[in-house]
Coordinates of C-alpha atoms in Angstrom, one line a residue:
M216 CA -61.6 -41.5 -56.8
D217 CA -62.9 -39.2 -59.1
S218 CA -66.4 -41.2 -60.6
E219 CA -67.2 -38.6 -63.3
A220 CA -63.7 -39.1 -64.8
L221 CA -63.1 -43.1 -64.4
K222 CA -67.0 -43.3 -66.5
K223 CA -66.0 -39.9 -69.2
Y224 CA -63.0 -42.0 -70.1
S225 CA -63.8 -45.5 -70.2
A226 CA -66.3 -44.4 -72.5
L227 CA -63.3 -43.3 -74.4
H228 CA -62.4 -47.4 -74.6
P229 CA -65.4 -49.3 -74.1
K230 CA -65.7 -53.1 -74.8
P231 CA -66.9 -55.0 -77.4
A232 CA -69.9 -56.8 -77.0
G233 CA -69.6 -60.4 -75.7
L234 CA -66.4 -60.5 -75.6
T235 CA -64.4 -62.1 -72.1
L236 CA -60.5 -62.8 -72.4
Q237 CA -58.5 -64.7 -69.9
Y238 CA -55.7 -63.6 -68.0
G239 CA -52.8 -65.9 -68.3
T240 CA -49.1 -66.2 -68.0
A241 CA -49.1 -64.5 -71.1
G242 CA -51.0 -61.7 -69.8
F243 CA -53.9 -60.6 -72.3
R244 CA -53.2 -61.7 -76.2
T245 CA -55.6 -61.0 -78.5
K246 CA -55.9 -59.5 -82.5
A247 CA -55.3 -55.8 -81.9
E248 CA -58.0 -54.1 -82.5
Q249 CA -60.1 -55.9 -79.6
L250 CA -57.8 -55.2 -76.6
D251 CA -58.5 -51.1 -76.5
H252 CA -60.3 -51.4 -73.3
V253 CA -58.6 -53.7 -72.5
M254 CA -55.5 -51.3 -71.9
F255 CA -57.4 -48.8 -70.3
R256 CA -58.7 -51.2 -67.8
M257 CA -54.7 -52.4 -67.1
G258 CA -53.6 -49.0 -66.9
L259 CA -55.9 -48.6 -63.6
L260 CA -55.2 -52.4 -62.2
A261 CA -51.5 -51.1 -62.1
V262 CA -52.3 -48.2 -60.2
L263 CA -54.5 -50.6 -57.5
R264 CA -52.0 -53.1 -57.4
S265 CA -49.1 -50.4 -56.8
K266 CA -50.7 -48.9 -53.7
A267 CA -51.0 -52.2 -52.6
V268 CA -48.1 -52.8 -52.5
A269 CA -46.3 -49.3 -52.2
S270 CA -43.6 -49.9 -55.5
T271 CA -43.6 -49.1 -58.6
I272 CA -45.4 -51.8 -61.5
G273 CA -44.4 -52.3 -65.0
V274 CA -46.8 -52.8 -68.3
M275 CA -45.3 -54.0 -71.0
V276 CA -47.4 -54.2 -74.4
T277 CA -46.6 -57.0 -76.5
A278 CA -47.8 -59.8 -77.4
S279 CA -44.6 -61.5 -78.0
H280 CA -44.4 -64.6 -80.5
N281 CA -47.3 -64.4 -81.6
P282 CA -48.4 -63.1 -85.7
E283 CA -47.7 -58.6 -86.4
E284 CA -51.9 -58.7 -86.1
D285 CA -52.3 -59.4 -82.2
N286 CA -51.0 -57.6 -79.6
G287 CA -51.3 -58.1 -75.1
V288 CA -50.6 -57.2 -72.2
K289 CA -48.7 -58.0 -68.9
L290 CA -48.4 -56.5 -65.6
V291 CA -44.4 -56.4 -64.3
D292 CA -44.4 -56.6 -60.1
P293 CA -42.0 -55.1 -58.0
L294 CA -38.7 -57.4 -58.8
G295 CA -39.3 -57.6 -62.2
E296 CA -41.2 -60.9 -61.1
M297 CA -44.6 -61.7 -63.2
L298 CA -48.1 -60.7 -61.5
H299 CA -49.2 -62.2 -58.4
P300 CA -51.5 -65.4 -59.6
S301 CA -54.7 -63.9 -56.9
W302 CA -54.6 -60.8 -59.5
E303 CA -54.0 -62.3 -62.7
E304 CA -58.2 -63.1 -61.0
Y305 CA -58.4 -59.1 -60.7
A306 CA -57.1 -58.5 -64.4
T307 CA -60.0 -61.2 -65.4
Q308 CA -62.4 -59.3 -63.4
L309 CA -61.6 -56.2 -64.5
A310 CA -61.4 -56.9 -68.4
N311 CA -64.1 -58.3 -68.7
A312 CA -66.7 -56.1 -66.9
E313 CA -69.6 -54.8 -68.5
D314 CA -68.8 -50.4 -68.6
H315 CA -71.1 -49.9 -65.5
E316 CA -69.7 -52.1 -63.4
L317 CA -65.8 -50.8 -63.4
Q318 CA -67.1 -48.9 -60.9
K319 CA -68.2 -51.6 -58.9
I320 CA -65.6 -53.8 -59.1
I321 CA -62.8 -51.5 -58.7
N322 CA -64.1 -50.7 -55.2
E323 CA -64.1 -55.2 -54.9
I324 CA -60.8 -55.1 -55.8
C325 CA -60.0 -52.3 -53.2
Q326 CA -61.5 -54.1 -50.4
K327 CA -60.2 -57.6 -50.5
A328 CA -56.9 -56.4 -51.5
A329 CA -56.6 -53.8 -48.2
V330 CA -56.0 -50.4 -51.4
N331 CA -54.8 -47.3 -49.8
Q332 CA -56.3 -45.3 -51.8
H333 CA -53.8 -42.1 -50.6
K334 CA -51.1 -43.8 -51.3
D335 CA -49.0 -42.7 -55.0
A336 CA -49.2 -45.2 -57.7
S337 CA -46.0 -45.5 -59.9
V338 CA -45.4 -47.4 -63.0
F339 CA -43.3 -48.5 -65.9
I340 CA -44.6 -48.6 -69.3
G341 CA -43.2 -50.5 -72.6
R342 CA -43.7 -51.1 -75.6
D343 CA -42.5 -54.0 -78.6
T344 CA -42.8 -52.5 -82.5
R345 CA -46.2 -53.7 -83.9
P346 CA -48.0 -51.6 -85.9
S347 CA -50.5 -51.1 -83.1
S348 CA -48.6 -50.1 -79.9
E349 CA -47.7 -47.0 -79.5
K350 CA -51.9 -46.3 -79.4
L351 CA -52.6 -49.1 -77.0
S352 CA -49.8 -48.5 -74.9
Q353 CA -51.6 -44.4 -74.8
S354 CA -54.8 -46.4 -73.6
V355 CA -52.8 -48.1 -71.0
I356 CA -51.5 -43.7 -70.0
D357 CA -55.6 -43.0 -69.8
G358 CA -56.1 -45.7 -67.3
I359 CA -53.3 -44.8 -65.0
S360 CA -54.0 -40.6 -65.6
V361 CA -58.1 -40.7 -64.3
L362 CA -56.9 -43.4 -61.0
G363 CA -54.1 -40.5 -60.1
G364 CA -50.9 -42.7 -61.1
Q365 CA -47.5 -41.4 -62.3
Y366 CA -45.7 -43.2 -65.0
H367 CA -42.7 -43.2 -67.1
D368 CA -43.1 -44.5 -70.2
Y369 CA -39.7 -46.3 -71.6
C370 CA -41.3 -46.4 -75.5
L371 CA -39.7 -49.5 -77.6
V372 CA -38.2 -51.8 -75.5
T373 CA -37.8 -55.8 -75.0
T374 CA -40.3 -57.2 -73.0
P375 CA -37.1 -58.1 -70.5
Q376 CA -35.9 -54.6 -70.3
L377 CA -39.3 -53.4 -68.3
H378 CA -38.5 -56.4 -65.9
Y379 CA -35.1 -55.4 -65.3
M380 CA -36.3 -51.2 -65.4
V381 CA -38.8 -52.2 -62.3
R382 CA -36.3 -53.7 -60.4
C383 CA -33.5 -51.6 -60.4
Q384 CA -36.9 -48.9 -59.0
N385 CA -37.8 -51.3 -56.3
T386 CA -34.5 -51.9 -55.0
R387 CA -33.5 -48.3 -55.4
G388 CA -30.6 -48.9 -58.1
Q389 CA -29.0 -52.1 -55.7
Y390 CA -30.0 -54.3 -58.6
G391 CA -28.6 -50.9 -61.2
K392 CA -29.8 -48.2 -63.1
A393 CA -33.7 -48.3 -64.4
T394 CA -32.0 -46.6 -67.6
L395 CA -31.5 -48.4 -70.9
E396 CA -28.1 -46.8 -70.7
G397 CA -28.0 -48.2 -67.3
Y398 CA -28.6 -52.2 -68.9
Y399 CA -26.4 -51.5 -71.8
E400 CA -24.0 -50.9 -69.4
K401 CA -24.0 -53.2 -66.2
L402 CA -24.0 -55.8 -69.2
S403 CA -21.5 -55.0 -71.3
K404 CA -19.5 -54.2 -68.7
A405 CA -19.7 -57.7 -67.0
F406 CA -19.2 -59.4 -70.7
T407 CA -16.3 -57.5 -70.8
E408 CA -15.0 -58.5 -68.1
L409 CA -15.5 -62.1 -68.4
I410 CA -14.5 -62.1 -72.6
K411 CA -11.1 -61.2 -70.9
Q412 CA -10.6 -64.2 -69.2
S413 CA -10.5 -66.2 -72.6
P414 CA -7.8 -68.1 -74.5
S415 CA -7.5 -66.5 -77.9
S416 CA -9.3 -68.8 -80.5
G417 CA -8.5 -67.0 -83.5
D418 CA -11.3 -64.6 -85.2
H419 CA -14.0 -67.2 -86.7
Q420 CA -15.5 -68.2 -83.4
R421 CA -16.6 -64.5 -82.8
H422 CA -18.5 -63.9 -85.4
L423 CA -22.4 -64.3 -84.5
K424 CA -25.1 -63.9 -87.1
I425 CA -29.0 -62.9 -84.9
D426 CA -32.3 -63.2 -86.7
C427 CA -34.5 -60.5 -84.5
A428 CA -38.2 -61.9 -85.8
N429 CA -38.2 -58.6 -87.4
G430 CA -39.1 -57.5 -84.3
I431 CA -37.8 -55.3 -80.8
G432 CA -34.3 -57.3 -80.3
A433 CA -33.3 -55.6 -83.4
L434 CA -33.5 -51.7 -82.1
K435 CA -31.9 -52.8 -78.6
L436 CA -29.5 -54.5 -79.9
S437 CA -28.2 -52.2 -82.8
E438 CA -28.2 -49.2 -79.1
M439 CA -26.3 -52.0 -77.6
E440 CA -23.4 -52.7 -79.7
P441 CA -21.1 -49.6 -79.0
Y442 CA -21.4 -51.1 -75.4
L443 CA -19.5 -54.3 -76.8
P444 CA -16.2 -54.9 -76.7
K445 CA -14.5 -55.1 -80.5
E446 CA -13.8 -59.4 -80.5
V447 CA -17.7 -59.2 -80.9
L448 CA -19.4 -59.4 -84.3
I449 CA -22.9 -59.9 -84.0
H450 CA -24.8 -59.6 -87.8
L451 CA -28.4 -58.6 -87.2
Y452 CA -31.1 -60.4 -89.9
N453 CA -34.5 -60.1 -89.7
D454 CA -34.1 -56.5 -88.1
G455 CA -37.7 -55.0 -89.1
T456 CA -37.3 -53.1 -92.0
K457 CA -38.5 -55.0 -94.7
E458 CA -40.7 -58.0 -93.0
K459 CA -43.5 -58.4 -90.9
L460 CA -43.0 -59.4 -87.1
N461 CA -42.2 -63.6 -86.5
H462 CA -43.1 -64.4 -90.5
L463 CA -41.8 -67.5 -91.0
C464 CA -38.7 -66.3 -88.8
G465 CA -37.9 -66.3 -85.2
A466 CA -37.7 -68.5 -82.3
D467 CA -40.4 -70.5 -82.2
F468 CA -40.6 -70.3 -86.2
V469 CA -37.5 -71.9 -85.5
K470 CA -37.9 -74.5 -82.8
A471 CA -41.1 -75.4 -84.1
H472 CA -40.1 -76.4 -87.9
Q473 CA -36.6 -77.5 -86.8
K474 CA -35.3 -75.5 -89.8
P475 CA -33.7 -71.7 -90.1
P476 CA -35.6 -68.5 -90.3
R477 CA -36.4 -66.3 -94.1
G478 CA -33.3 -64.3 -94.3
L479 CA -31.1 -65.4 -92.5
D480 CA -28.0 -67.0 -95.6
M481 CA -26.1 -69.9 -92.7
K482 CA -22.7 -71.3 -94.1
P483 CA -22.1 -74.8 -92.4
N484 CA -21.0 -74.6 -89.1
E485 CA -22.0 -70.9 -88.6
R486 CA -23.3 -70.1 -85.3
C487 CA -26.6 -68.7 -85.7
C488 CA -29.5 -68.0 -82.6
S489 CA -33.0 -66.2 -83.3
F490 CA -35.0 -64.0 -80.8
D491 CA -38.9 -63.7 -80.1
G492 CA -40.8 -61.2 -80.8
D493 CA -40.4 -59.4 -77.7
A494 CA -36.9 -61.0 -77.3
D495 CA -37.6 -62.8 -74.4
R496 CA -36.2 -66.2 -76.1
I497 CA -33.6 -67.3 -77.5
V498 CA -32.8 -70.7 -79.7
Y499 CA -29.2 -70.8 -81.6
Y500 CA -28.5 -73.5 -84.4
Y501 CA -26.0 -74.2 -87.2
M502 CA -25.3 -76.0 -90.3
D503 CA -23.2 -79.0 -90.4
A504 CA -20.8 -79.6 -93.6
T505 CA -23.4 -82.0 -94.8
G506 CA -26.0 -79.5 -95.2
H507 CA -27.7 -80.9 -92.0
F508 CA -29.9 -78.4 -90.1
H509 CA -29.3 -79.3 -86.2
L510 CA -30.9 -77.0 -82.7
I511 CA -29.1 -76.0 -80.0
D512 CA -32.7 -75.4 -77.6
G513 CA -33.2 -74.2 -74.6
D514 CA -32.6 -77.7 -72.7
K515 CA -28.8 -77.3 -74.6
I516 CA -28.7 -73.7 -73.1
A517 CA -29.0 -74.9 -69.5
T518 CA -26.8 -77.7 -70.0
L519 CA -23.8 -75.3 -70.7
I520 CA -24.8 -73.1 -68.0
S521 CA -25.0 -75.7 -65.7
I522 CA -22.2 -76.9 -67.0
F523 CA -20.2 -73.8 -66.0
L524 CA -21.6 -73.0 -63.0
K525 CA -20.5 -76.4 -61.4
E526 CA -17.5 -76.2 -62.6
L527 CA -17.0 -72.4 -61.0
L528 CA -18.7 -73.8 -57.6
A529 CA -16.2 -76.8 -57.6
K530 CA -13.1 -74.0 -57.4
V531 CA -14.4 -71.9 -54.9
G532 CA -15.1 -75.0 -52.8
Q533 CA -18.2 -73.8 -51.8
A534 CA -20.7 -75.4 -50.7
L535 CA -23.9 -74.1 -52.7
Q536 CA -26.9 -76.0 -53.7
M537 CA -27.6 -75.8 -57.6
A538 CA -30.5 -77.3 -59.8
V539 CA -31.8 -77.7 -62.8
I540 CA -35.7 -76.8 -63.0
Q541 CA -37.6 -77.9 -66.1
T542 CA -40.8 -79.1 -67.2
A543 CA -42.4 -82.0 -68.8
Y544 CA -41.4 -81.5 -72.4
A545 CA -37.6 -81.3 -71.4
N546 CA -35.7 -84.1 -73.9
G547 CA -35.1 -87.7 -72.1
S548 CA -31.6 -87.3 -73.0
S549 CA -30.4 -83.9 -71.2
T550 CA -32.3 -84.6 -68.0
R551 CA -30.5 -88.0 -68.1
Y552 CA -27.3 -85.9 -68.8
L553 CA -27.7 -84.2 -65.4
E554 CA -27.8 -86.6 -63.5
E555 CA -26.6 -88.9 -64.2
T556 CA -23.9 -86.8 -65.9
L557 CA -23.0 -83.9 -64.6
K558 CA -24.8 -85.0 -60.8
V559 CA -27.1 -82.0 -61.1
P560 CA -30.2 -82.3 -59.4
V561 CA -33.0 -82.0 -62.0
H562 CA -36.8 -81.1 -61.1
C563 CA -39.8 -81.1 -62.7
V564 CA -42.9 -78.7 -62.6
K565 CA -45.5 -78.1 -64.5
T566 CA -45.6 -76.1 -67.7
G567 CA -45.5 -72.5 -67.9
V568 CA -43.0 -69.7 -67.0
K569 CA -43.9 -68.8 -63.2
H570 CA -43.7 -72.2 -62.3
L571 CA -40.1 -72.7 -63.5
H572 CA -39.2 -69.2 -61.7
H573 CA -41.5 -70.0 -58.3
K574 CA -39.0 -73.4 -58.0
A575 CA -36.3 -72.3 -58.8
Q576 CA -35.9 -69.6 -56.1
E577 CA -35.7 -73.0 -53.6
F578 CA -31.9 -73.0 -54.5
D579 CA -28.8 -71.0 -53.8
I580 CA -28.3 -71.5 -57.9
G581 CA -31.7 -72.5 -59.9
V582 CA -31.3 -72.4 -63.6
Y583 CA -34.4 -72.6 -65.2
F584 CA -35.4 -73.0 -69.6
E585 CA -38.1 -74.1 -70.8
A586 CA -36.9 -76.0 -74.5
N587 CA -38.3 -73.3 -76.1
G588 CA -35.8 -70.7 -74.6
H589 CA -37.1 -68.8 -72.3
G590 CA -34.8 -68.9 -69.3
T591 CA -32.4 -67.8 -67.0
V592 CA -30.8 -68.3 -63.5
L593 CA -31.6 -67.2 -60.0
F594 CA -29.1 -66.7 -57.5
S595 CA -30.4 -66.9 -53.2
K596 CA -29.8 -63.4 -51.8
A597 CA -27.3 -65.2 -49.4
A598 CA -24.9 -67.5 -52.6
E599 CA -25.0 -63.7 -54.5
T600 CA -23.6 -62.1 -50.3
Q601 CA -21.8 -65.1 -50.4
I602 CA -19.6 -64.9 -54.2
R603 CA -19.3 -61.1 -54.4
Q604 CA -17.1 -61.6 -50.4
L605 CA -15.1 -64.1 -51.8
A606 CA -13.9 -62.2 -55.0
K607 CA -13.1 -58.9 -53.1
E608 CA -11.0 -60.9 -50.3
E609 CA -10.4 -64.7 -51.0
K610 CA -6.3 -65.2 -50.8
D611 CA -6.3 -68.4 -52.7
D612 CA -5.9 -67.0 -56.0
E613 CA -7.8 -69.6 -58.4
K614 CA -10.7 -69.8 -55.7
K615 CA -10.4 -65.5 -56.7
E616 CA -10.5 -65.6 -59.9
A617 CA -13.2 -68.6 -60.0
A618 CA -15.5 -66.1 -57.3
K619 CA -14.8 -63.2 -59.6
V620 CA -15.7 -65.7 -63.1
L621 CA -19.5 -65.8 -60.8
E622 CA -20.6 -62.4 -59.8
N623 CA -20.0 -61.2 -63.5
M624 CA -22.7 -64.0 -63.9
I625 CA -24.2 -62.4 -61.5
D626 CA -24.1 -59.0 -63.4
L627 CA -24.9 -60.3 -67.0
I628 CA -27.3 -63.0 -66.3
N629 CA -31.3 -60.8 -65.9
Q630 CA -32.6 -62.9 -62.7
T631 CA -35.9 -60.9 -63.3
V632 CA -37.4 -63.4 -66.4
G633 CA -35.4 -64.9 -69.4
D634 CA -33.5 -62.4 -71.7
A635 CA -32.2 -63.0 -75.0
I636 CA -29.8 -60.8 -75.1
S637 CA -28.6 -61.7 -71.8
D638 CA -28.6 -64.8 -72.7
M639 CA -27.3 -64.1 -75.6
L640 CA -23.8 -62.7 -74.1
V641 CA -24.2 -65.3 -71.0
I642 CA -24.3 -68.0 -73.7
E643 CA -21.6 -66.0 -76.3
A644 CA -19.1 -65.7 -72.5
I645 CA -18.9 -69.6 -72.0
L646 CA -18.3 -70.9 -75.1
A647 CA -14.6 -68.3 -75.2
L648 CA -14.1 -69.1 -72.1
K649 CA -14.6 -72.4 -72.3
G650 CA -13.2 -73.0 -75.9
L651 CA -15.4 -74.7 -77.1
T652 CA -17.3 -74.5 -81.1
V653 CA -21.0 -74.8 -81.2
Q654 CA -20.9 -78.0 -82.6
E655 CA -18.6 -79.5 -79.6
W656 CA -21.5 -77.4 -77.5
D657 CA -24.2 -79.8 -79.6
A658 CA -22.2 -83.1 -79.3
I659 CA -22.2 -82.7 -75.2
Y660 CA -25.5 -85.2 -75.1
T661 CA -27.8 -86.4 -78.6
D662 CA -31.6 -85.4 -77.9
L663 CA -34.0 -88.3 -78.0
P664 CA -36.2 -88.1 -81.6
N665 CA -39.6 -86.8 -80.7
R666 CA -43.0 -85.8 -81.7
L667 CA -45.4 -83.4 -80.6
L668 CA -48.9 -83.8 -81.8
K669 CA -52.9 -82.4 -80.4
V670 CA -56.3 -84.1 -80.7
Q671 CA -58.6 -81.8 -80.9
V672 CA -61.8 -82.6 -77.8
A673 CA -65.9 -81.3 -77.1
D674 CA -64.3 -80.3 -73.4
R675 CA -60.4 -80.0 -72.6
R676 CA -61.5 -80.0 -68.6
V677 CA -61.7 -84.1 -69.2
I678 CA -58.2 -84.8 -68.7
D679 CA -56.6 -83.6 -65.6
T680 CA -52.9 -84.4 -64.9
T681 CA -50.7 -85.3 -61.7
D682 CA -47.2 -85.5 -61.5
A683 CA -46.1 -81.8 -62.9
E684 CA -48.5 -83.2 -65.7
R685 CA -46.9 -86.6 -66.5
R686 CA -49.3 -88.7 -65.9
A687 CA -53.4 -88.4 -66.5
V688 CA -55.6 -89.1 -63.4
T689 CA -59.1 -88.6 -66.0
P690 CA -60.5 -89.8 -67.9
P691 CA -60.3 -93.1 -66.4
G692 CA -58.2 -95.7 -68.1
L693 CA -56.1 -93.5 -70.3
Q694 CA -52.8 -94.0 -67.8
E695 CA -53.0 -97.1 -68.2
K696 CA -53.2 -97.0 -72.2
I697 CA -50.7 -94.9 -72.4
D698 CA -47.8 -97.1 -69.8
A699 CA -49.2 -100.3 -72.2
L700 CA -48.2 -98.1 -75.3
V701 CA -44.9 -96.6 -73.8
R702 CA -43.5 -100.0 -72.7
K703 CA -43.4 -101.8 -76.6
Y704 CA -40.5 -98.7 -77.5
K705 CA -36.5 -98.3 -75.9
L706 CA -36.0 -95.8 -74.1
S707 CA -39.4 -94.2 -74.6
R708 CA -41.9 -92.0 -73.0
A709 CA -45.4 -89.7 -73.8
F710 CA -47.2 -87.7 -71.7
V711 CA -50.9 -85.5 -72.4
R712 CA -51.8 -82.8 -71.1
P713 CA -54.8 -80.0 -71.6
S714 CA -54.1 -76.1 -74.0
G715 CA -54.3 -73.3 -71.5
T716 CA -56.1 -71.4 -73.9
E717 CA -58.5 -74.0 -76.5
D718 CA -60.7 -77.3 -76.3
V719 CA -57.1 -79.5 -77.9
V720 CA -55.6 -81.7 -75.7
R721 CA -51.0 -82.0 -76.4
I722 CA -49.0 -84.8 -76.9
Y723 CA -45.0 -85.6 -76.5
A724 CA -43.4 -88.6 -77.3
E725 CA -40.2 -89.3 -77.4
A726 CA -38.2 -93.1 -78.5
D727 CA -34.9 -94.1 -79.7
T728 CA -35.7 -93.2 -83.1
Q729 CA -37.9 -90.6 -85.4
E730 CA -40.3 -93.7 -86.0
N731 CA -40.7 -95.3 -82.6
A732 CA -41.3 -91.4 -81.7
D733 CA -44.2 -90.9 -84.3
A734 CA -45.2 -94.4 -83.8
L735 CA -46.0 -93.8 -80.8
A736 CA -47.2 -89.9 -80.5
H737 CA -49.6 -91.0 -83.1
E738 CA -51.1 -94.6 -80.8
V739 CA -51.5 -92.3 -77.8
S740 CA -53.4 -89.8 -79.8
L741 CA -56.0 -92.5 -80.6
A742 CA -56.5 -93.5 -76.9
V743 CA -56.9 -89.7 -76.3
Y744 CA -59.7 -89.6 -79.3
H745 CA -61.3 -92.7 -77.8
L746 CA -61.2 -92.1 -74.1
A747 CA -61.0 -88.2 -74.3
G748 CA -64.2 -87.2 -76.2
G749 CA -62.2 -86.3 -79.9
K750 CA -63.7 -84.1 -81.9
G751 CA -64.2 -85.0 -86.1
A752 CA -62.6 -88.0 -87.4
P753 CA -59.8 -89.9 -85.9
P754 CA -56.2 -88.8 -85.9
Q755 CA -53.8 -90.2 -88.7
P756 CA -50.5 -91.3 -88.5

């Protein structure tokens, strides 16, 4: 390693005094002007990680659903998954090191992680449409180059597309071609095959309005449009030509405010969906004849996919084990429907995509979605091999057809990470094949009314949880108090958990009516305020 070059380049990307950042589930995220040194150093880290695992590593420059002024960066591991937790530590150390300590910290990482400095390194880079992203990705390139790494810059891509490229590269093309064209071809071919089987349900079924959050999703969907079959008519709104990224639009806005995004005119019973800023989340919604807004979130998407896969598995007659993975935020009605009506096992894990993804890997088929619309389906190697073999060799026609549909689903789903484009095509294919309208999908079960609140506390660490964050262990007496409050209401539950990023405690409550859910959430917030060191004035109803 050329320490003079490192010194010289590091001086071009100095660390602002007194700034400390933490690498979390979303990587690093903050105001764009504070990130130059972090980008340079993540270029360095990507090279070290690549040498350590002798594979291509991805670096994505994005802050997803955050405001346009923010930016961020996350690393992508060899199979398109999130960075290994032990390396999150190294990322945090490297980002917070003083300029003169860089060399020392790099040497320490190499020692701890057994990095072979003589190995080649290869890094894929992508970025979103933020004004700051191009310059910041150049800083990443500086970091890669100083340590002699090779790189390929994909420029503007969705986050899931970069994850996909990394996996294609490291599976030597087994997962697909590591090009945008390869991505569009693989997904559109599988989608076209699926749509062929659908009972013709008239032209009106095929229109879909998409709010692209004024982000990268609009660019990539318009690139993909020529690949899609003529029956599908997608109409893009908030395409980034007029308004700011994520401003009053996008999946996160729609989910949080339970109302349509700005810039999309909804007519009764039209199917609409929203992507988030980097196109890794999706939610659907529609307005009924009375003008009432209906949100279809990640829980209902997971349920639709599970119903469809379960029917296909019954047809192919294979004993493949399927499960749905949720967090404590999943609506109680969805859990009840999956377990009691559909008879599919449901597992609850801690909040955060990495926990869901990890648990989903334990099954032949693992379906996971967060309520916010981030999710995908994982197929085990054995299940995939079995399904592809049946699609090729099965003598029984019905079984063979079902296996072919499953095979196309495997190709349509981006198994690396939640992908709004891929998830949208999966949903559109299932609705077409089952002949379902958006209202019929919504009516599968009715969400229990719920309320999310947060309470400011002096120190969020006073709250410790267990049972996938559904029960509080500390402070003493809090859980008993919550249990007593929950007993007052029908079909109710509530839980509290410390925020991962700020000194607030998040509260979730659901009950048989909105009034009761609101009352329960408020009473729980008072209990947190009094028992966990609330700051400022007590919560008001």
